[in-house]
PDB file of C-alpha atoms in Angstrom:
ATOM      1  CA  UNK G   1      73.397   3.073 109.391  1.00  0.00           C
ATOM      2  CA  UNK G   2      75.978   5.198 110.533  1.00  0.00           C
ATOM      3  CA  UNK G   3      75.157   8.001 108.104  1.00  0.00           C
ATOM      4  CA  UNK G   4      77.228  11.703 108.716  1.00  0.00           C
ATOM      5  CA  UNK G   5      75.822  14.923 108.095  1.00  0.00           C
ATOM      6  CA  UNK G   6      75.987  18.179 107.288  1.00  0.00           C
ATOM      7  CA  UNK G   7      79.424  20.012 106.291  1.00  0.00           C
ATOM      8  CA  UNK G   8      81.843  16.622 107.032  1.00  0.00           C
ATOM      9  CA  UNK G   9      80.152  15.017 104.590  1.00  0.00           C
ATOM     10  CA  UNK G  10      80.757  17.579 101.683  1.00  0.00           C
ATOM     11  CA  UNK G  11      76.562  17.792 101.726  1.00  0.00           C
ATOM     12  CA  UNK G  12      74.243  20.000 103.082  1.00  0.00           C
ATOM     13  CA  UNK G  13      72.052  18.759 106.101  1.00  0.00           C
ATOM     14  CA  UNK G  14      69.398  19.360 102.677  1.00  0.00           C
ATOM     15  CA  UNK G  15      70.921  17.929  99.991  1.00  0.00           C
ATOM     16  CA  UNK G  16      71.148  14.865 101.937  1.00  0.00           C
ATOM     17  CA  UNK G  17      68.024  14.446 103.050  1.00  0.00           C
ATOM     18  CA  UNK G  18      66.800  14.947  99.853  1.00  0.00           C
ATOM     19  CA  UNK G  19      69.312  12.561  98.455  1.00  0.00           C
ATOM     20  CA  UNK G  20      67.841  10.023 100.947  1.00  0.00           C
ATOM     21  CA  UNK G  21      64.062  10.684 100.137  1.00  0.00           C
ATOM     22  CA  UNK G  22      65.023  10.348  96.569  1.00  0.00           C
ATOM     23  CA  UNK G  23      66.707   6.848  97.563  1.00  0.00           C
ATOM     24  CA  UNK G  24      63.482   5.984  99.406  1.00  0.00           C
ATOM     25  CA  UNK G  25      61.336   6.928  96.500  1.00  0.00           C
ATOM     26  CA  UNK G  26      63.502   4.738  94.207  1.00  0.00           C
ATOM     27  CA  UNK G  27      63.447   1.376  97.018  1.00  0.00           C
ATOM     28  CA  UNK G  28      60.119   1.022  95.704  1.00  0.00           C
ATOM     29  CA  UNK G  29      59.489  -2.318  97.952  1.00  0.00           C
ATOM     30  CA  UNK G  30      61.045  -0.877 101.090  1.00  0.00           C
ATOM     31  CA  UNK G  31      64.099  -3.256 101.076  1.00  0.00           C
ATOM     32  CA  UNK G  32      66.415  -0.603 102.533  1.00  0.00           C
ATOM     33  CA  UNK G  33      68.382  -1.439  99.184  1.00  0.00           C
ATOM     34  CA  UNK G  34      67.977  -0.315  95.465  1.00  0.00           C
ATOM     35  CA  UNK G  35      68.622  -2.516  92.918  1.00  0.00           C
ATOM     36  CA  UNK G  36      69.416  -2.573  89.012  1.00  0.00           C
ATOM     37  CA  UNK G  37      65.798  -2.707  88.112  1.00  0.00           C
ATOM     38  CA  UNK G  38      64.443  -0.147  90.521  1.00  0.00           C
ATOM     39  CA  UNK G  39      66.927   2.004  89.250  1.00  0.00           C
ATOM     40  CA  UNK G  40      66.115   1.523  84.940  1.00  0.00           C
ATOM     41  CA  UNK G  41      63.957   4.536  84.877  1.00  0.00           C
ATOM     42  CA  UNK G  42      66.963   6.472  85.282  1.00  0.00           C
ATOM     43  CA  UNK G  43      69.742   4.370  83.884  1.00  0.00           C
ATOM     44  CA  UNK G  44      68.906   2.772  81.071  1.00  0.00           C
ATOM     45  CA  UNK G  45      72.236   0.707  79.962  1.00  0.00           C
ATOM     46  CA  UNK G  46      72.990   0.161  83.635  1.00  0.00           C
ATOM     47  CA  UNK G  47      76.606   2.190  83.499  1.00  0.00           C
ATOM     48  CA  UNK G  48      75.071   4.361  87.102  1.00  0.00           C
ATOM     49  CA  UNK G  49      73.867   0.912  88.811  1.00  0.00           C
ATOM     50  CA  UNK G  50      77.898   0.231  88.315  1.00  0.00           C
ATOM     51  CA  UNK G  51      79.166   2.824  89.518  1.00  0.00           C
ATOM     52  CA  UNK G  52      77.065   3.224  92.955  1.00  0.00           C
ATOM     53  CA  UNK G  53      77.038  -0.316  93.586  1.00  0.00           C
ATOM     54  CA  UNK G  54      81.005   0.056  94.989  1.00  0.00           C
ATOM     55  CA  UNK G  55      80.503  -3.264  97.060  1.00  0.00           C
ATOM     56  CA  UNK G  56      79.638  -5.532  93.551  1.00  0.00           C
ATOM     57  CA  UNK G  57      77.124  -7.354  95.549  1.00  0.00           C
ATOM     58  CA  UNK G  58      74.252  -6.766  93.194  1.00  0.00           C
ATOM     59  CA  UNK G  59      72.389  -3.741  95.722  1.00  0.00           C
ATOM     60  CA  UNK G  60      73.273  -0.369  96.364  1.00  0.00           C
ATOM     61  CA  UNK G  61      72.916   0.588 100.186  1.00  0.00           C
ATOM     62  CA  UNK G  62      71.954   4.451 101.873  1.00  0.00           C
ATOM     63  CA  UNK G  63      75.862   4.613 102.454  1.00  0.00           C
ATOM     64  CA  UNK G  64      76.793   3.592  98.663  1.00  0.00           C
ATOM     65  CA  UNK G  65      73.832   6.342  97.454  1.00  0.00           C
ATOM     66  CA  UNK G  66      75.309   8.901  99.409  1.00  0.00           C
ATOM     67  CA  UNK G  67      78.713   8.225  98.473  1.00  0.00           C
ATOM     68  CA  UNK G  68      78.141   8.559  94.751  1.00  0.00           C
ATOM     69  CA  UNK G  69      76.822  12.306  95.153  1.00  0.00           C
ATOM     70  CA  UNK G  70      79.304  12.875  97.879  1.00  0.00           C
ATOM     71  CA  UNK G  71      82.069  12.376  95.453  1.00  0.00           C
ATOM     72  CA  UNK G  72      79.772  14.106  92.524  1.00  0.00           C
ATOM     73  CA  UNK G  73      79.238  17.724  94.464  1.00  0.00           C
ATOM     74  CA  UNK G  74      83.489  17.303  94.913  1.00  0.00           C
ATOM     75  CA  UNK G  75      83.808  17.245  90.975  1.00  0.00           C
ATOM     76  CA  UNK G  76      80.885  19.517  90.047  1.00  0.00           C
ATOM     77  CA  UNK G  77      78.403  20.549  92.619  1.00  0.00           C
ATOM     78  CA  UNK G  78      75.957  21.545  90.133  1.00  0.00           C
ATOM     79  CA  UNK G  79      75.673  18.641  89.014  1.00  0.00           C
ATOM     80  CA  UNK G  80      74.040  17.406  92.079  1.00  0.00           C
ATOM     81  CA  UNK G  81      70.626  19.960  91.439  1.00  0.00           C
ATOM     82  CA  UNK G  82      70.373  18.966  88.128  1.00  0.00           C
ATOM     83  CA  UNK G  83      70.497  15.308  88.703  1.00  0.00           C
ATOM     84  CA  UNK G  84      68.295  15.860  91.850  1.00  0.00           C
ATOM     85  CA  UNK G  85      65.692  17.952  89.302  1.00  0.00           C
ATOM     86  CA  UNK G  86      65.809  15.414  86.882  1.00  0.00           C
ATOM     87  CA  UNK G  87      64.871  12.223  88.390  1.00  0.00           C
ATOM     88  CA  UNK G  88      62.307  13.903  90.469  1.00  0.00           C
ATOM     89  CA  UNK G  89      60.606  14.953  87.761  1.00  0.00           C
ATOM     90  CA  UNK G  90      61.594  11.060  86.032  1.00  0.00           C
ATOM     91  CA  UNK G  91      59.647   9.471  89.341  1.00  0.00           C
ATOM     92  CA  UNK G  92      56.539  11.356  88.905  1.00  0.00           C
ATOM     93  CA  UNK G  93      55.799  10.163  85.120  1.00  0.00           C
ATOM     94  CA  UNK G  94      54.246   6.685  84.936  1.00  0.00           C
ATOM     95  CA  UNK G  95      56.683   4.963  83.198  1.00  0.00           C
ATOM     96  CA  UNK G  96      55.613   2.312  80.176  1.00  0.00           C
ATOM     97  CA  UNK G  97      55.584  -0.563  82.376  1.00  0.00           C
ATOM     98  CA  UNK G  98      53.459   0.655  85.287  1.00  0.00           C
ATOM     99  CA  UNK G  99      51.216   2.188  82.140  1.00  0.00           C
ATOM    100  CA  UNK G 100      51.021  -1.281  80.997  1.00  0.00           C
ATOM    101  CA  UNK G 101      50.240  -2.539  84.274  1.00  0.00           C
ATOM    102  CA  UNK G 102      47.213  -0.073  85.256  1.00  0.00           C
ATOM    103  CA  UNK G 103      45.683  -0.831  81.691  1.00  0.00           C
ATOM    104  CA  UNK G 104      46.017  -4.459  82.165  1.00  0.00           C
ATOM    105  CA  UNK G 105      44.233  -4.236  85.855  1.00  0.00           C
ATOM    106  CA  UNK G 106      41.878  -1.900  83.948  1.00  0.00           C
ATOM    107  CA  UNK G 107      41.006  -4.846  81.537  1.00  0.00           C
ATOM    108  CA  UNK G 108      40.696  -7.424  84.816  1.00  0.00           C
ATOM    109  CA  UNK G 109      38.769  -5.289  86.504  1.00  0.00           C
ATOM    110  CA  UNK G 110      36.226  -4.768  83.384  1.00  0.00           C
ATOM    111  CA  UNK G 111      34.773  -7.773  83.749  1.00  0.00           C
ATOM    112  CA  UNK G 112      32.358  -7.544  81.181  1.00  0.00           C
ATOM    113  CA  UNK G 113      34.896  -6.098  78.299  1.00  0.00           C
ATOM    114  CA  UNK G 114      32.775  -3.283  77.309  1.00  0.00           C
ATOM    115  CA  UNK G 115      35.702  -0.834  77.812  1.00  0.00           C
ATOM    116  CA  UNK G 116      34.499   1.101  80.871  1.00  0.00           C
ATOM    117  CA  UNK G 117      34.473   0.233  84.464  1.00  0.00           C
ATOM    118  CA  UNK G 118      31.148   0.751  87.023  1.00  0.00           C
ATOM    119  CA  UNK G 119      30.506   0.554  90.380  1.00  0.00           C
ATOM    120  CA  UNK G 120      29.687  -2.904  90.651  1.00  0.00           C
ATOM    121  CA  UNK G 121      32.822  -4.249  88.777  1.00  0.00           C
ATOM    122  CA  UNK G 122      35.085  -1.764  91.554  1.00  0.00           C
ATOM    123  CA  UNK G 123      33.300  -3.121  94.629  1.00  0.00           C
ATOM    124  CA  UNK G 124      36.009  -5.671  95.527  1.00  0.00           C
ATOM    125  CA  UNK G 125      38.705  -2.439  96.136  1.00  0.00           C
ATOM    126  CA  UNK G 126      36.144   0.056  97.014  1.00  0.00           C
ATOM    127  CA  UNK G 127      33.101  -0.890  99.430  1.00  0.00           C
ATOM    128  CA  UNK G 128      31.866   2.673  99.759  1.00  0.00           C
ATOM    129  CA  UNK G 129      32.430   3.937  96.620  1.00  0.00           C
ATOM    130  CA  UNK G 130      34.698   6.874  97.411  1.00  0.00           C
ATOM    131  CA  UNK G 131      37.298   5.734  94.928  1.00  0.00           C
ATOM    132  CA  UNK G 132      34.645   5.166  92.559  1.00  0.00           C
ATOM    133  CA  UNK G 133      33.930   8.961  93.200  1.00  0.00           C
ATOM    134  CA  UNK G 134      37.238   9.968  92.510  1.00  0.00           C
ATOM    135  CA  UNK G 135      37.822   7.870  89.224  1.00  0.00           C
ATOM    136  CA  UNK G 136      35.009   9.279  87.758  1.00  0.00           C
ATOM    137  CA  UNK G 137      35.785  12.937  87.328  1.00  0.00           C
ATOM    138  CA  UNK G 138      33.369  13.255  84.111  1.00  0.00           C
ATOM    139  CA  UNK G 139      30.737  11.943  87.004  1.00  0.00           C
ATOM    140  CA  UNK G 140      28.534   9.938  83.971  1.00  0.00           C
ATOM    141  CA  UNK G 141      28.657   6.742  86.362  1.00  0.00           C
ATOM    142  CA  UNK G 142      31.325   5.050  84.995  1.00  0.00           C
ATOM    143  CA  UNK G 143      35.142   5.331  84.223  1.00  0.00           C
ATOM    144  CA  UNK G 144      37.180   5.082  80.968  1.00  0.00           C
ATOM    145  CA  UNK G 145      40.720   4.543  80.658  1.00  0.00           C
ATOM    146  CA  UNK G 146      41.293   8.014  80.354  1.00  0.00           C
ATOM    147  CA  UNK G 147      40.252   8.643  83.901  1.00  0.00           C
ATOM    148  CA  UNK G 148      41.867   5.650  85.465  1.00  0.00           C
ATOM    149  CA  UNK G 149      45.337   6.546  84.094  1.00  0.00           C
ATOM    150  CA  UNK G 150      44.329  10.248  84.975  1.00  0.00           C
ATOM    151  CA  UNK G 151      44.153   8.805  89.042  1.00  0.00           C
ATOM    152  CA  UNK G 152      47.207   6.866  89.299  1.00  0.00           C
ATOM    153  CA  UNK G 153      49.093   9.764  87.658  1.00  0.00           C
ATOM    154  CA  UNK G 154      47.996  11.877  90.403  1.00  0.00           C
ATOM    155  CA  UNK G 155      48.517   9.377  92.691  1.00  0.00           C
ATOM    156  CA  UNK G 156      52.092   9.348  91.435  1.00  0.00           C
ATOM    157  CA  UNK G 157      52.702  12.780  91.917  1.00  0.00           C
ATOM    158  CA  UNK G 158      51.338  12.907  95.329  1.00  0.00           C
ATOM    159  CA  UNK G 159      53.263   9.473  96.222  1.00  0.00           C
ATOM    160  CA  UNK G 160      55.125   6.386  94.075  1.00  0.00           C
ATOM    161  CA  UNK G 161      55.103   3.913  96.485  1.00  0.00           C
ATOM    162  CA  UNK G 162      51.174   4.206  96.731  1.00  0.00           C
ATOM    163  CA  UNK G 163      50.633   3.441  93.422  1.00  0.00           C
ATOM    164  CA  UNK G 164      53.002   0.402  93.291  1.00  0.00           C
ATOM    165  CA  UNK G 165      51.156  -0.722  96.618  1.00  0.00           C
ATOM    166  CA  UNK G 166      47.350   0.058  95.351  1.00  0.00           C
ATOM    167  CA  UNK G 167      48.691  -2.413  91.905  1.00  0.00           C
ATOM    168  CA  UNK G 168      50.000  -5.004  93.741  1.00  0.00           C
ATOM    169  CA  UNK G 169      46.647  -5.443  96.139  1.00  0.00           C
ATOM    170  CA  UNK G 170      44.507  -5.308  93.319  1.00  0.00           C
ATOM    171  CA  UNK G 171      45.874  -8.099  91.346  1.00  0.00           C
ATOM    172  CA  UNK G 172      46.104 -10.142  94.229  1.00  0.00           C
ATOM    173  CA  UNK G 173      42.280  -9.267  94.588  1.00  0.00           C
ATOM    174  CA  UNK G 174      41.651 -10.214  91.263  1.00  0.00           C
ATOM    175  CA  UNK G 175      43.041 -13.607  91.904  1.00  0.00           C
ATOM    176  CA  UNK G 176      40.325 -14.662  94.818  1.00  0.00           C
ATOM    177  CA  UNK G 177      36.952 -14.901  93.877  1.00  0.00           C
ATOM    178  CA  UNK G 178      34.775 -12.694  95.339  1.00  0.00           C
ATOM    179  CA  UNK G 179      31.722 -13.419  97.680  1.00  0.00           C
ATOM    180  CA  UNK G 180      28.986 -13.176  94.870  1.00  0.00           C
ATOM    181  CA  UNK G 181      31.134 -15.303  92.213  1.00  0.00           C
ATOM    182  CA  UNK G 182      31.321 -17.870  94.783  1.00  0.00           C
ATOM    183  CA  UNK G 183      28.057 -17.623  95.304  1.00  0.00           C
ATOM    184  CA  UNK G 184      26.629 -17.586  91.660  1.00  0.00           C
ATOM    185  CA  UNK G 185      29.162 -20.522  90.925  1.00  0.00           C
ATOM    186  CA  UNK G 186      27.478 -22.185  93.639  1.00  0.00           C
ATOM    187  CA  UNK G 187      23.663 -21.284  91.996  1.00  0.00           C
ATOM    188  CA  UNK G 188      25.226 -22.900  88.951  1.00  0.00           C
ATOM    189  CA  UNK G 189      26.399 -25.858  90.680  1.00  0.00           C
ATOM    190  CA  UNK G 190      22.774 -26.527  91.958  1.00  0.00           C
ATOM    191  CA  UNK G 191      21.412 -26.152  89.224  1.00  0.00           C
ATOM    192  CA  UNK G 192      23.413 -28.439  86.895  1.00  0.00           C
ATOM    193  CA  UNK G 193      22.772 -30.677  90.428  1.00  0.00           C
ATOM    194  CA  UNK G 194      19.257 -31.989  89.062  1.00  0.00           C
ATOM    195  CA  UNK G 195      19.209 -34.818  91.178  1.00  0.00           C
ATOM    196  CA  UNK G 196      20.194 -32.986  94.340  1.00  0.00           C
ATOM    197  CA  UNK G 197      22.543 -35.597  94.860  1.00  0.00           C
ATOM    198  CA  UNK G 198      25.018 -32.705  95.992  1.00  0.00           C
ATOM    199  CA  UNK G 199      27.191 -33.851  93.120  1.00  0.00           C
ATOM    200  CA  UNK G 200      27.382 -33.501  89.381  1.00  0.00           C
ATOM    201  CA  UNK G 201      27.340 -36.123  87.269  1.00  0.00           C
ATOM    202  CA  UNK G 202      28.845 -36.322  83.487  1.00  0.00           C
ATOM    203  CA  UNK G 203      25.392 -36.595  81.799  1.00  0.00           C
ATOM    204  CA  UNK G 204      23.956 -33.763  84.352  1.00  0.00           C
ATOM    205  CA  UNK G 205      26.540 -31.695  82.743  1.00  0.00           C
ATOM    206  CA  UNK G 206      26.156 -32.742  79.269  1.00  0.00           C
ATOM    207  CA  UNK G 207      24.345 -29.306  78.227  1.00  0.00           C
ATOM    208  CA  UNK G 208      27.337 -26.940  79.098  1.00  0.00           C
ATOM    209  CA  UNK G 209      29.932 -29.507  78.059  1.00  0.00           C
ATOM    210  CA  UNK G 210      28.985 -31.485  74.776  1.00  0.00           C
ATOM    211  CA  UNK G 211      32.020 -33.507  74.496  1.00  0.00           C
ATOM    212  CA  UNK G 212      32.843 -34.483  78.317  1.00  0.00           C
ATOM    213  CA  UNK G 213      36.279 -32.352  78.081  1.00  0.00           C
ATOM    214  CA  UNK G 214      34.878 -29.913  80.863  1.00  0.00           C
ATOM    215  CA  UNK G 215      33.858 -32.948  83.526  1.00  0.00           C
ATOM    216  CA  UNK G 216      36.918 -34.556  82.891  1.00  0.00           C
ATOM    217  CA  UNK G 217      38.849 -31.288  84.057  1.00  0.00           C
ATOM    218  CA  UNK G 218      36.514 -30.823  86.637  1.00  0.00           C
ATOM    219  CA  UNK G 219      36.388 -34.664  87.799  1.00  0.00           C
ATOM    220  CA  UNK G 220      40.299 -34.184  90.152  1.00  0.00           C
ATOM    221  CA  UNK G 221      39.539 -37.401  91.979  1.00  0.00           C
ATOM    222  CA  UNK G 222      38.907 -39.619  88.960  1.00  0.00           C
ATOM    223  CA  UNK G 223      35.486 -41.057  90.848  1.00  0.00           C
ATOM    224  CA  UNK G 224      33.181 -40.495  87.945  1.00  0.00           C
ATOM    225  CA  UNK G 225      31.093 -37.216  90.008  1.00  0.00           C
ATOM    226  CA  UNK G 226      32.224 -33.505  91.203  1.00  0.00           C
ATOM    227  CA  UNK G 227      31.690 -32.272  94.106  1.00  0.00           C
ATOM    228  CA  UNK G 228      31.698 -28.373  95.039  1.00  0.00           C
ATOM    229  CA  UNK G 229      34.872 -28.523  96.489  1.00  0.00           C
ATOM    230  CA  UNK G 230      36.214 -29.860  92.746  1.00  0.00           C
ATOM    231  CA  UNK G 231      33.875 -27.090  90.833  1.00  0.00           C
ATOM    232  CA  UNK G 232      34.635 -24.197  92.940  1.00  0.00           C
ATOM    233  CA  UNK G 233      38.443 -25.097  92.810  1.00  0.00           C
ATOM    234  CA  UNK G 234      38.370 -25.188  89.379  1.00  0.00           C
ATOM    235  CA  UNK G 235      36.928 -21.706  89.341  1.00  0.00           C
ATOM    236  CA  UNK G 236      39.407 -20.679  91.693  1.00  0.00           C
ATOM    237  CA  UNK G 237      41.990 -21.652  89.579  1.00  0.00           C
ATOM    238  CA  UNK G 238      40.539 -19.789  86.829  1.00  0.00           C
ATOM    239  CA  UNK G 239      40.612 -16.971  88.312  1.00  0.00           C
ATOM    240  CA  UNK G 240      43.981 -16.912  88.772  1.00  0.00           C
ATOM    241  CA  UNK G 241      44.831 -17.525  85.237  1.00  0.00           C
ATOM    242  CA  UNK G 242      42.026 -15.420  83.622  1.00  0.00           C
ATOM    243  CA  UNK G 243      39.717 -13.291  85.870  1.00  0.00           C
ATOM    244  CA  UNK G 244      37.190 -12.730  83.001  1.00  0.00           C
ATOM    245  CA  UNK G 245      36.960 -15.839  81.747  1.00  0.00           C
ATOM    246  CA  UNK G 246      35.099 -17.053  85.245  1.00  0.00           C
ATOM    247  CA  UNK G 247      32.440 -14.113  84.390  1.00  0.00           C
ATOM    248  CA  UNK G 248      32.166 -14.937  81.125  1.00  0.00           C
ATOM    249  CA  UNK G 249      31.428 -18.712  81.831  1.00  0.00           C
ATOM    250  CA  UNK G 250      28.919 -17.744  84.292  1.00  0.00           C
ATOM    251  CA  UNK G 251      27.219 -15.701  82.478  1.00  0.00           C
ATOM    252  CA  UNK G 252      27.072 -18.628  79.734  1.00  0.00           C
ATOM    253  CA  UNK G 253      25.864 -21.363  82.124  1.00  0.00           C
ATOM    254  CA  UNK G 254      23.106 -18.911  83.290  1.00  0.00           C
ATOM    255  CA  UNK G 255      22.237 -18.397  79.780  1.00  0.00           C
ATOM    256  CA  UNK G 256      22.001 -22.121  78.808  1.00  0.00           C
ATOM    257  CA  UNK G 257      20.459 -23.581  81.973  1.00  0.00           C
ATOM    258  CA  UNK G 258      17.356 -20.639  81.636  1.00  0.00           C
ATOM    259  CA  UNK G 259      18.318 -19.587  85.681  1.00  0.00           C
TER     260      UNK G 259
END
């Protein structure tokens, strides 16, 4: 990127590498290019987006970065540390939005609501329980909110792009179905299959779905039957839009078909 270093520059070999780490810190999604919103932690009203983003294209490069404290250490060069200091210390907090975020994957992940997470409801991020180990620092066998804000703080501290990564694979977990839903929707399925004609019909489901509004939702091809492909894409679907709700029907159907 055709960067200079050292005393041409007006920076210290240091202060701009740790100028750039900050940058790289702050490019949370490794675009090579910070933006207004990566950049709101620091800069609330958006007056410091303006004045690094020199180009007005909407992104401020490495070059534009360095620039800005280039032209800061001319005016004041302790300005520099304590700017440096600050939103060092401003990256390692969890701000209210990722808060908000690891509480709502807290909630997703708690699949039966009852306000703590165990082992069973982590096995789709954590197949040999070594996270599971680490969340649960009281070690009573399961974790409370408490202790999962207490990890990604730490996880913060040690590295903010891991915690931004480890949030964005877990909700895209949440959205698939895991192997045993699939499978208990398909123990369901069976079961509400009395005939074994591998399909349901409306009065086969008339225990879970009084009024016909379910097999109508569930009936995509308008041929009067659903197949599995039709019930387990409805659960997919589901998923997406509420996680819990596919446990909760489960657990529901179970309960009113006596399986």
């Amino acid at each position: 990127s055709g960067l200079t270093t050292g005393q041409g520059s007006g920076l210290t070999a240091a202060e701009e590498k740790q100028i750039l780490e900050l940058f790289s810190k702050i490019d949370l999604e490794n675009r090579g290019v910070v933006l207004a919103k990566d950049l709101s932690r620091f800069d609330k009203n958006g007056k410091l987006f303006a004045k690094l983003d020199t180009s007005k294209d909407g992104e401020v490069s490495e070059e534009e970065y360095l620039a800005f404290f280039k032209g800061l250490k001319a005016k004041n060069a302790k300005a520099i540390e304590g700017y440096l200091a600050y939103a060092e210390k401003t990256l390692l907090k969890l701000t209210v939005g990722e808060e908000e975020d690891i509480l709502d994957l807290f909630s997703k992940v708690d699949t039966d609501g009852n306000g703590v997470l165990d082992k069973t409801e982590l096995y789709r991020f954590d197949k040999n329980g070594k996270l599971f180990g680490k969340l649960d620092t009281s070690k009573d066998g399961k974790i409370d909110k408490a202790e999962y804000l207490k990890f990604f703080q730490g996880l913060k501290l040690k590295n903010p792009k891991a915690l931004w990564g480890y949030l964005r694979y877990a909700q895209g977990c949440l959205k698939k179905l895991t192997l045993d839903e699939e499978k208990e929707i398909k123990s369901v399925f069976n079961t509400i299959d009395v005939d074994k004609s591998g399909e349901i019909e409306e009065k086969e489901l008339a225990k879970l779905d009084k009024n016909g509004k379910l097999f109508a939702r569930l009936d995509t091809s308008k041929d009067g039957k659903v197949s599995i492909t039709e019930y387990l894409n409805f659960f997919k679907k589901m998923k997406v839009d509420n996680p819990r709700a596919v446990y909760g029907y489960i657990k529901y159907a179970k309960r009113v078909l006596k399986m």
